[in-house]
mmCIF file of C-alpha atoms and ligand atoms in Angstrom:
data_model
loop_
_atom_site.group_PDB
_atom_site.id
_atom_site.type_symbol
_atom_site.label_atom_id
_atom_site.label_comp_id
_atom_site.label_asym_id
_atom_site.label_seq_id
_atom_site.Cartn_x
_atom_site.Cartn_y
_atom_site.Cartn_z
ATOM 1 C CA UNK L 1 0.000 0.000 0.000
ATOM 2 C CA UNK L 2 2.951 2.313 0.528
ATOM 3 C CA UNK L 3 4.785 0.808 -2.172
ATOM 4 C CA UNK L 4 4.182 4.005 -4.182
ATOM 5 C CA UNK L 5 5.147 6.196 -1.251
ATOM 6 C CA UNK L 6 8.420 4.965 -0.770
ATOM 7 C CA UNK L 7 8.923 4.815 -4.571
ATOM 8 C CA UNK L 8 8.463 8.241 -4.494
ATOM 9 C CA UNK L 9 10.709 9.431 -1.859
ATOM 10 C CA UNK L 10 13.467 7.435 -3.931
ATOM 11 C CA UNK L 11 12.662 9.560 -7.023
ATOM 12 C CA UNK L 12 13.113 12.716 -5.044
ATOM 13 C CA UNK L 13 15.740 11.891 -3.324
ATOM 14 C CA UNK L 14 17.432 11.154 -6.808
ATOM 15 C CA UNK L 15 15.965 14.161 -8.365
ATOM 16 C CA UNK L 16 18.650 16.548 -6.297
ATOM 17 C CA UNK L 17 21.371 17.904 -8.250
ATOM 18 C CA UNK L 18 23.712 16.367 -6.061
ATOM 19 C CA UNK L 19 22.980 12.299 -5.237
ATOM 20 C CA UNK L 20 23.521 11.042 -3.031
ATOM 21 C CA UNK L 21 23.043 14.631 -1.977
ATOM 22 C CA UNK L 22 24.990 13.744 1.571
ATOM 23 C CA UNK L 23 26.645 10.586 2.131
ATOM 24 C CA UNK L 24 23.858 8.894 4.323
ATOM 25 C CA UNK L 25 21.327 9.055 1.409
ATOM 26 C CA UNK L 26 22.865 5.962 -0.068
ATOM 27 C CA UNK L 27 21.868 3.818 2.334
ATOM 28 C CA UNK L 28 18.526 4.980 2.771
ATOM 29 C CA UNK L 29 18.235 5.093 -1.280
ATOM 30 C CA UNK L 30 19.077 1.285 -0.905
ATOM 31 C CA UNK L 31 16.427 0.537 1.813
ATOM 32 C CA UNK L 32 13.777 2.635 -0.038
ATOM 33 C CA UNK L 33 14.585 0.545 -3.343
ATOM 34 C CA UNK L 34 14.131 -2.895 -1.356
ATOM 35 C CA UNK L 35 11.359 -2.424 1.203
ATOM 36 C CA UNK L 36 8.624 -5.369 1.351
ATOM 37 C CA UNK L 37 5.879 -3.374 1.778
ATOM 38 C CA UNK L 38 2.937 -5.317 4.202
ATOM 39 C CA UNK L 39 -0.639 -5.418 2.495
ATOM 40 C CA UNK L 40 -2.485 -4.548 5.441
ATOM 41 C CA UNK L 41 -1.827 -1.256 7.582
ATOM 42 C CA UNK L 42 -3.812 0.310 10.576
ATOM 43 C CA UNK L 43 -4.572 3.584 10.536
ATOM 44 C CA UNK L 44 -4.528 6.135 13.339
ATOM 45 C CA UNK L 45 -6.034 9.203 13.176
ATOM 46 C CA UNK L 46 -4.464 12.356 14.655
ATOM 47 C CA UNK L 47 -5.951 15.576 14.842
ATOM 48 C CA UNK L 48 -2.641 17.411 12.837
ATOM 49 C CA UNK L 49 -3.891 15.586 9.435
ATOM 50 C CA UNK L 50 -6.472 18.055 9.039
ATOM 51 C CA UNK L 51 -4.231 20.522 7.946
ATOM 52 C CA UNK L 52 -3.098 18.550 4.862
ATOM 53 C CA UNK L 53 -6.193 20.222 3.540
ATOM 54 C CA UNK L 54 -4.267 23.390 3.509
ATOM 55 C CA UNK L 55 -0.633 22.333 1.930
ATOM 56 C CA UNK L 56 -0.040 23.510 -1.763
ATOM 57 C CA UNK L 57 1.843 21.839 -4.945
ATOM 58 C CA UNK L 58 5.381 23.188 -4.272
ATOM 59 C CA UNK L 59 5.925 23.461 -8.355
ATOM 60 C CA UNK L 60 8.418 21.005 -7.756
ATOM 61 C CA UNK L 61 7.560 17.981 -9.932
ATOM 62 C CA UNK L 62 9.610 14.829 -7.803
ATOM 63 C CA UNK L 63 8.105 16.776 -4.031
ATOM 64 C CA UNK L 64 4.739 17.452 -5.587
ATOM 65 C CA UNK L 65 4.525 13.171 -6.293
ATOM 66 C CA UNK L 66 4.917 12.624 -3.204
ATOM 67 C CA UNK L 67 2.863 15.105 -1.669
ATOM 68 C CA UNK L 68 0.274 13.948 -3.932
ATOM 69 C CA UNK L 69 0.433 10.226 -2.421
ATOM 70 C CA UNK L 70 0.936 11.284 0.956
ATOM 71 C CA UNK L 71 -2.507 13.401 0.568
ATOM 72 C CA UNK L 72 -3.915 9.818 -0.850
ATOM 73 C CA UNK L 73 -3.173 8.289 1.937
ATOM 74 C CA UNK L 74 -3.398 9.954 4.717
ATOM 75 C CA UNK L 75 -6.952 8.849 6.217
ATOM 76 C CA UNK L 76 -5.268 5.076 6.387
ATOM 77 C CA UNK L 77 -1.349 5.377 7.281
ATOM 78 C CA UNK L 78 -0.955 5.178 11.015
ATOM 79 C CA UNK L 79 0.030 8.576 12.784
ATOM 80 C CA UNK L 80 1.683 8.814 15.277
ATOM 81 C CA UNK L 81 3.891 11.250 17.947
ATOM 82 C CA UNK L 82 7.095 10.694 19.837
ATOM 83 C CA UNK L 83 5.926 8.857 22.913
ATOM 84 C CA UNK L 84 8.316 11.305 25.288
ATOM 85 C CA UNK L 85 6.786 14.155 24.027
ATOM 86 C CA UNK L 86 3.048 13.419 25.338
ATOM 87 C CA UNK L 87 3.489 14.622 29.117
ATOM 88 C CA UNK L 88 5.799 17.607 27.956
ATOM 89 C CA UNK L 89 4.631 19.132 25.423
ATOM 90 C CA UNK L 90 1.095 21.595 25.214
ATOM 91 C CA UNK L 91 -2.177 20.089 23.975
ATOM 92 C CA UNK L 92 -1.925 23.155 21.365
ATOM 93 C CA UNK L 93 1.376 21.262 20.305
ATOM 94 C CA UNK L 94 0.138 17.541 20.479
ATOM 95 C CA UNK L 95 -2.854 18.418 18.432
ATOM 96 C CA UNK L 96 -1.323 20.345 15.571
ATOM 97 C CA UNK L 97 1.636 17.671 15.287
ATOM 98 C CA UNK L 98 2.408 14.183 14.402
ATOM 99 C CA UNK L 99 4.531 11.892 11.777
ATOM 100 C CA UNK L 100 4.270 8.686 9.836
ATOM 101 C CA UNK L 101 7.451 6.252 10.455
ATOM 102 C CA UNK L 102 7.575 4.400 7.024
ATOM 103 C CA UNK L 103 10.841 2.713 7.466
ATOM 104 C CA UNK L 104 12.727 2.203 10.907
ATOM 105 C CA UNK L 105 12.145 0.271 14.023
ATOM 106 C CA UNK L 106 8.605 -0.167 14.808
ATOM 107 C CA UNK L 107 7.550 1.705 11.613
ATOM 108 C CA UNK L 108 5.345 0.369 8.838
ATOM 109 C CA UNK L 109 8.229 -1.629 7.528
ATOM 110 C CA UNK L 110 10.620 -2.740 9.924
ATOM 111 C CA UNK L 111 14.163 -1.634 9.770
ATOM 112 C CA UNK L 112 17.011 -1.711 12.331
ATOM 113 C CA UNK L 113 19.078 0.936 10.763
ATOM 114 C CA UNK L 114 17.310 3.534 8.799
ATOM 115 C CA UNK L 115 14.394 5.851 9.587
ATOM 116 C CA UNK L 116 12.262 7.237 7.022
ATOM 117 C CA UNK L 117 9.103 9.805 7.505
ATOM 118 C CA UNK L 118 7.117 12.574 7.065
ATOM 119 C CA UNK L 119 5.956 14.759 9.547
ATOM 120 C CA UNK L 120 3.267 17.369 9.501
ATOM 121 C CA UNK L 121 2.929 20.461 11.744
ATOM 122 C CA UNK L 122 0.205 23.108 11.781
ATOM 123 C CA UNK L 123 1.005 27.261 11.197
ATOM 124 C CA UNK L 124 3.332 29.053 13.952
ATOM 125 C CA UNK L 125 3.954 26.126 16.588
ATOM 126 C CA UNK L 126 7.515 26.126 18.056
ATOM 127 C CA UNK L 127 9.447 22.888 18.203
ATOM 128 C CA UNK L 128 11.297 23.508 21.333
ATOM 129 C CA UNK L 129 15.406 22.285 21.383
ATOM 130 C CA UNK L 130 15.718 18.201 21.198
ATOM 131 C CA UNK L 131 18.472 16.327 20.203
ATOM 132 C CA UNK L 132 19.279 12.780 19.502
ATOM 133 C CA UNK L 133 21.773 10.233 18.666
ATOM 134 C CA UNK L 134 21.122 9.247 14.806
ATOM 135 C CA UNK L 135 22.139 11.887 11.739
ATOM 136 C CA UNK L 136 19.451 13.276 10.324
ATOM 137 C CA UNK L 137 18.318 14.767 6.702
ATOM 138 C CA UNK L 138 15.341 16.476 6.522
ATOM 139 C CA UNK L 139 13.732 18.046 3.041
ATOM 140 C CA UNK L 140 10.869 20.848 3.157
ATOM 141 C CA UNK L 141 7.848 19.787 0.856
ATOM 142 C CA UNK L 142 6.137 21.966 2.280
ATOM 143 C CA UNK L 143 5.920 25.342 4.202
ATOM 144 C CA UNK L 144 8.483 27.657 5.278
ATOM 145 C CA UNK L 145 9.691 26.433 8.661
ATOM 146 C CA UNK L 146 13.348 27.933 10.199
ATOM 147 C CA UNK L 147 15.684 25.916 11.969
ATOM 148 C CA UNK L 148 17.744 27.095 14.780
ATOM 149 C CA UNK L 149 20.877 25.148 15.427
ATOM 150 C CA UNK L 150 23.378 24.618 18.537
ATOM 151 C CA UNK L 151 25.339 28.105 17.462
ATOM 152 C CA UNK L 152 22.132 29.880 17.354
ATOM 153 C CA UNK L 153 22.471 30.353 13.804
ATOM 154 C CA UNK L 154 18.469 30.283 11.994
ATOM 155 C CA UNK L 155 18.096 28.833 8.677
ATOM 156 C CA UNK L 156 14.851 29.900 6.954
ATOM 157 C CA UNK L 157 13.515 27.299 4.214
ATOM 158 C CA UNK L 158 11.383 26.656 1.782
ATOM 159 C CA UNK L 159 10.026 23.573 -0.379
ATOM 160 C CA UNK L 160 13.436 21.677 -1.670
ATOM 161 C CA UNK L 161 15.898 22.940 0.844
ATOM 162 C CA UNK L 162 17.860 19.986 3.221
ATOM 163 C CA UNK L 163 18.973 20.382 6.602
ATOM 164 C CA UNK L 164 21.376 18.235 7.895
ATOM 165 C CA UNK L 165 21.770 17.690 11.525
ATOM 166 C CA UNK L 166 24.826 15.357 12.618
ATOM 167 C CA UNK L 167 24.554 13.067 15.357
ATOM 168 C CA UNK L 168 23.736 14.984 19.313
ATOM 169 C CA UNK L 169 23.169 18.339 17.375
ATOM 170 C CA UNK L 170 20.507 20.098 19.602
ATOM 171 C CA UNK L 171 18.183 21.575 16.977
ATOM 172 C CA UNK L 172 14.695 23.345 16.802
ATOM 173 C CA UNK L 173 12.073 24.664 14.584
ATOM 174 C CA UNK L 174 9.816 27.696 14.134
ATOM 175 C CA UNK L 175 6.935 26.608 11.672
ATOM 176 C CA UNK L 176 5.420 29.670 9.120
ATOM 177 C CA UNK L 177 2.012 30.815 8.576
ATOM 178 C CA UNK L 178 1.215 27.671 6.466
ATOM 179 C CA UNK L 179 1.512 23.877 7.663
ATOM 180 C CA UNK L 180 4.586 22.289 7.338
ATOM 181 C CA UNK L 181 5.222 18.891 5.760
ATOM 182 C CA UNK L 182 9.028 17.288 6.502
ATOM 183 C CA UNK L 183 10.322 14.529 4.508
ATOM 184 C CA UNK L 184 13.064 12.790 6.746
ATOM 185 C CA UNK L 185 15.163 10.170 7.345
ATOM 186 C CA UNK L 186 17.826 8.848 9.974
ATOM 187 C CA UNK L 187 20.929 6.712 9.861
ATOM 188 C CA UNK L 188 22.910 5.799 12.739
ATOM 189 C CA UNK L 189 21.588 5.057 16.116
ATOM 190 C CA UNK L 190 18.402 4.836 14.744
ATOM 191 C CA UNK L 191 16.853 3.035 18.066
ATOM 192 C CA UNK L 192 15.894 6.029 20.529
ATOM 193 C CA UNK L 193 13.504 8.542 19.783
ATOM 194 C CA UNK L 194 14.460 12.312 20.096
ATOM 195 C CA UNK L 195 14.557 13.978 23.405
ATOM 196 C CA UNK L 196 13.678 17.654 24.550
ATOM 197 C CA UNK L 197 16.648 19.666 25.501
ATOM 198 C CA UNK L 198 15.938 21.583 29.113
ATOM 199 C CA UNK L 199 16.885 25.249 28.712
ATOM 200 C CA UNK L 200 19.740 26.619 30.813
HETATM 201 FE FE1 LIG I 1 15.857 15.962 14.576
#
């Protein structure tokens, strides 16, 4: 049923100017290419997939493909949200947030050593500072979130751009005025889920 999906994310993945566009893509290129797919998959309804009704066609032929299928989808792919979170973060948070785990431990298809996802936030929310072990690649397909990194630096994006956060780098996110869809994927120490980062 996600067959497509995944096939999808390959093509996009290979439609960068650069591929593998950083190292770590190759493996997850090579998972994507050889995932057995299940038949059956229960779905989970969160309250963050109403906003797909408000995410636009980037322009951008290979992210548009898969926004299209992930649209498709949606009402039967299993959402879900990062188990630490739930006690921590607001119900404004919990309800305008959540992710599909295609590929990793405990996802969809089962894989020890390679994440793969999208996630979907509503307008304005802050992602406070959290960390974890694996490397990560994220790609916008959709809205303009900014990403604040461990020197303070902020990156503001846009549909297409990657941001590439090395293993422990304490990151967060400030989402824009229209929802935000993230395409991304883990290597590494792909086990443990990402932790909040206590200020001070
Ligand atoms: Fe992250």
């Amino acid at each position: 049923m996600i067959d497509g999906l995944l096939r999808r994310i390959a093509e996009f993945h290979r439609s960068r100017p650069v591929v593998p566009e950083f190292p770590m893509v190759a493996p997850v290129l090579e998972v994507l290419d050889n995932a057995l797919c299940p038949a059956g998959i229960e779905p989970r309804f969160l309250p963050v997939v109403r906003h797909l009704d408000a995410v636009e066609p980037s322009g951008d032929a290979a992210i548009d493909a898969v926004l299209e299928e992930l649209l498709r989808l949606a009402p039967v792919l299993p959402w879900r949200q990062t188990v630490g979170y739930l006690d921590v973060l607001s119900r404004d948070y919990l309800d305008n947030y959540g992710y599909v785990q295609l590929v990793g431990p405990n996802a969809i298809v089962e894989h020890p050593a390679v994440r793969v996802g999208i996630g979907l936030w509503g307008p304005h929310l802050h992602y406070p500072a959290h960390q974890h072990e694996a490397e990560e690649l994220y790609h916008v397909l959709a809205g303009e979130p900014s990403f604040s990194g461990c020197d303070g630096a902020i990156l503001a994006t846009r549909p297409g751009d990657a941001v590439h956060h090395p293993p422990w780098q304490v990151h967060s996110q400030d989402f824009g005025a229209t929802p935000t869809v993230l395409l991304y994927c883990w290597t590494g120490a792909v086990g443990p889920d990402a932790i909040l980062v206590q200020a001070g």
